[in-house]
Amino acid sequence: MATGSEMDLRHGQDSGPGPGAGLRQALPEWWPVMLGLALLFGPTFHDLFTGAWIGEEQGHGPIIFFLSLWLIWRKWPEVEAACAPVQPHPTGWAVLAFGLGIHLLGRSQNILMFEVASILAVLAATVLLKLGARALRLLWFPFFFMLFMVPLPSELVAALTMPMKMAVSWATEHLLFAAGYPISRSGVVLQIGQYQLLVADACAGLQTLLTLEALGLFYLNLMRHPSAIRNIALAILIVPVSFAANVIRVIALTLVTYYFGDAAGQGFLHGFAGMVLFVTALLMILALDSALQWFIKRREQSRHPGGGQPKSPDSPSPMRGAVR
C-alpha cells in the first residue's frame, strides 16, 4: 500500500504534461499534413538554406523560423485545450488557395518574397482547417513573428537603407574625429589613415533593424510584462538601439582596419563584429528594460507614497469599532 507522500509524488510526476505531449499524441493525425507541407516547401527551404539564408542580409531567416516553431510548440497545450471540440473554419480554404497561388507564382517567377510569404499563408490555412479560428487567434504571435523572415522588395530596402547608412557613417566619423583619429567621410565611404572603408548595407541596413526589432518583440513575448507602457516604449526604443549598435559595429571595424590592416577588417573580425552588434543590442535592450521597470516603479511609488494601495472612501478607519 502506498503512503500519502508516495501518492502525492506519483501524482506530481504524472500531472502536467509538457508542451511536447500534445504534439506526440496528435502526431498520427498530423503526419499526412506534415508530409504534404514537406513535399510542397522542401524545394523552397533547400534554396533558402543554400542561398539567401547563408548571407548576411537574410541570415536571420532560419532564426526567426525556428523560434516561431518553438513558440507554437510552447503554446500547443493551451491551443488543444481551448479548441476542444475542434471547429474547422471554412475561411481556411480561401487562405489555402491564396497561399498555394503565391507559392506557384513565386516559385515559377523566382520571387523569393512570395515563396516565403506562402509558407505563412499555408500554415495559417492548415491551422484554420484543422483546429479553427480560435487556434489561430491563440497562435497570432508566432505567425506575426514569422513575417520578419519575409524578404522585402529590393527597391524598398535600397530606398530605406541609404539614409540609414549615411546617418551611421556621419555618426562614426564625428565620434572617431572627436576621439582624435584621422578620419574623413565622403558619403558612405570612410577614410581613416591610409584605408578606405565602404559602409555596406549589412553594416547599417534595414534588415539589421528588422532583425533586432524581431528579437526585441520575441523578448517582450517571453517576459510578458503587464505594463502596456513598458512594452510599447521598449518596442519603439529598439529603433535607436539598432542605430547605436550599428554605429558601434562600424566603429569597431574601422578601428580594426586602422590598427591591424585591411585584411583583418575584412576577414574573421568582420564576421565577429556582426556578433558584437547583436550582443551590444541585446545588452542595451536589457538595460532599457531595467530602466523602464525602475521608472514605472518610481511612478507608482509617487502615486502611492505610503507604499500600499489607496484606501476606499468607504473603508473603516483603523480606530473605528475598536474596543475601548
mmCIF file of N, CA, C and O in Angstrom, residues 192 194-197 252-273:
data_model
loop_
_atom_site.group_PDB
_atom_site.id
_atom_site.type_symbol
_atom_site.label_atom_id
_atom_site.label_comp_id
_atom_site.label_asym_id
_atom_site.label_seq_id
_atom_site.Cartn_x
_atom_site.Cartn_y
_atom_site.Cartn_z
ATOM 1 N N ILE A 192 40.160 56.556 -43.114
ATOM 2 C CA ILE A 192 40.885 56.640 -41.857
ATOM 3 C C ILE A 192 42.326 56.224 -42.107
ATOM 4 O O ILE A 192 42.605 55.107 -42.551
ATOM 5 N N GLN A 194 45.392 55.515 -44.042
ATOM 6 C CA GLN A 194 45.574 55.155 -45.447
ATOM 7 C C GLN A 194 44.486 54.224 -45.977
ATOM 8 O O GLN A 194 44.553 53.766 -47.113
ATOM 9 N N TYR A 195 43.473 53.956 -45.175
ATOM 10 C CA TYR A 195 42.461 52.967 -45.549
ATOM 11 C C TYR A 195 41.133 53.646 -45.866
ATOM 12 O O TYR A 195 40.751 54.642 -45.242
ATOM 13 N N GLN A 196 40.437 53.064 -46.836
ATOM 14 C CA GLN A 196 39.085 53.486 -47.180
ATOM 15 C C GLN A 196 38.123 52.352 -46.856
ATOM 16 O O GLN A 196 38.385 51.193 -47.186
ATOM 17 N N LEU A 197 37.018 52.690 -46.223
ATOM 18 C CA LEU A 197 36.009 51.690 -45.878
ATOM 19 C C LEU A 197 34.648 52.126 -46.407
ATOM 20 O O LEU A 197 34.230 53.267 -46.191
ATOM 21 N N ALA A 252 33.928 49.672 -34.568
ATOM 22 C CA ALA A 252 34.825 48.549 -34.281
ATOM 23 C C ALA A 252 35.570 48.102 -35.534
ATOM 24 O O ALA A 252 36.797 47.874 -35.503
ATOM 25 N N LEU A 253 34.856 47.982 -36.663
ATOM 26 C CA LEU A 253 35.514 47.574 -37.909
ATOM 27 C C LEU A 253 36.509 48.632 -38.388
ATOM 28 O O LEU A 253 37.578 48.297 -38.917
ATOM 29 N N THR A 254 36.162 49.902 -38.209
ATOM 30 C CA THR A 254 37.070 50.974 -38.626
ATOM 31 C C THR A 254 38.363 50.939 -37.809
ATOM 32 O O THR A 254 39.468 51.069 -38.362
ATOM 33 N N LEU A 255 38.239 50.746 -36.500
ATOM 34 C CA LEU A 255 39.429 50.702 -35.654
ATOM 35 C C LEU A 255 40.258 49.445 -35.912
ATOM 36 O O LEU A 255 41.498 49.496 -35.865
ATOM 37 N N VAL A 256 39.596 48.313 -36.183
ATOM 38 C CA VAL A 256 40.331 47.091 -36.518
ATOM 39 C C VAL A 256 41.143 47.298 -37.794
ATOM 40 O O VAL A 256 42.321 46.916 -37.889
ATOM 41 N N THR A 257 40.523 47.917 -38.789
ATOM 42 C CA THR A 257 41.234 48.195 -40.042
ATOM 43 C C THR A 257 42.379 49.179 -39.812
ATOM 44 O O THR A 257 43.472 49.018 -40.366
ATOM 45 N N TYR A 258 42.159 50.182 -38.998
ATOM 46 C CA TYR A 258 43.182 51.202 -38.748
ATOM 47 C C TYR A 258 44.416 50.617 -38.051
ATOM 48 O O TYR A 258 45.551 50.950 -38.377
ATOM 49 N N TYR A 259 44.187 49.734 -37.093
ATOM 50 C CA TYR A 259 45.297 49.206 -36.301
ATOM 51 C C TYR A 259 45.908 47.927 -36.885
ATOM 52 O O TYR A 259 47.105 47.691 -36.727
ATOM 53 N N PHE A 260 45.094 47.102 -37.562
ATOM 54 C CA PHE A 260 45.585 45.795 -37.995
ATOM 55 C C PHE A 260 45.584 45.596 -39.505
ATOM 56 O O PHE A 260 46.000 44.547 -39.981
ATOM 57 N N GLY A 261 45.069 46.563 -40.245
ATOM 58 C CA GLY A 261 45.109 46.459 -41.693
ATOM 59 C C GLY A 261 43.796 46.034 -42.309
ATOM 60 O O GLY A 261 42.874 45.581 -41.625
ATOM 61 N N ASP A 262 43.734 46.178 -43.635
ATOM 62 C CA ASP A 262 42.505 45.903 -44.356
ATOM 63 C C ASP A 262 42.134 44.428 -44.311
ATOM 64 O O ASP A 262 40.944 44.070 -44.258
ATOM 65 N N ALA A 263 43.122 43.533 -44.326
ATOM 66 C CA ALA A 263 42.844 42.094 -44.308
ATOM 67 C C ALA A 263 42.133 41.688 -43.023
ATOM 68 O O ALA A 263 41.204 40.867 -43.034
ATOM 69 N N ALA A 264 42.528 42.262 -41.894
ATOM 70 C CA ALA A 264 41.882 41.946 -40.620
ATOM 71 C C ALA A 264 40.443 42.462 -40.592
ATOM 72 O O ALA A 264 39.535 41.794 -40.091
ATOM 73 N N GLY A 265 40.235 43.654 -41.143
ATOM 74 C CA GLY A 265 38.899 44.228 -41.143
ATOM 75 C C GLY A 265 37.920 43.483 -42.018
ATOM 76 O O GLY A 265 36.713 43.489 -41.760
ATOM 77 N N GLN A 266 38.410 42.826 -43.070
ATOM 78 C CA GLN A 266 37.533 42.103 -43.981
ATOM 79 C C GLN A 266 37.524 40.601 -43.719
ATOM 80 O O GLN A 266 36.792 39.871 -44.393
ATOM 81 N N GLY A 267 38.320 40.126 -42.768
ATOM 82 C CA GLY A 267 38.404 38.701 -42.504
ATOM 83 C C GLY A 267 37.479 38.255 -41.398
ATOM 84 O O GLY A 267 36.308 38.660 -41.313
ATOM 85 N N PHE A 268 38.045 37.435 -40.494
ATOM 86 C CA PHE A 268 37.251 36.852 -39.418
ATOM 87 C C PHE A 268 36.640 37.933 -38.521
ATOM 88 O O PHE A 268 35.504 37.809 -38.064
ATOM 89 N N LEU A 269 37.400 38.981 -38.279
ATOM 90 C CA LEU A 269 36.912 40.017 -37.373
ATOM 91 C C LEU A 269 35.698 40.739 -37.929
ATOM 92 O O LEU A 269 34.916 41.331 -37.174
ATOM 93 N N HIS A 270 35.514 40.720 -39.249
ATOM 94 C CA HIS A 270 34.319 41.333 -39.834
ATOM 95 C C HIS A 270 33.072 40.568 -39.408
ATOM 96 O O HIS A 270 32.053 41.150 -39.017
ATOM 97 N N GLY A 271 33.152 39.226 -39.487
ATOM 98 C CA GLY A 271 32.031 38.423 -39.014
ATOM 99 C C GLY A 271 31.845 38.514 -37.511
ATOM 100 O O GLY A 271 30.718 38.525 -37.005
ATOM 101 N N PHE A 272 32.964 38.600 -36.793
ATOM 102 C CA PHE A 272 32.884 38.735 -35.341
ATOM 103 C C PHE A 272 32.210 40.049 -34.951
ATOM 104 O O PHE A 272 31.505 40.120 -33.945
ATOM 105 N N ALA A 273 32.421 41.089 -35.750
ATOM 106 C CA ALA A 273 31.769 42.371 -35.469
ATOM 107 C C ALA A 273 30.258 42.253 -35.570
ATOM 108 O O ALA A 273 29.521 42.964 -34.883
#
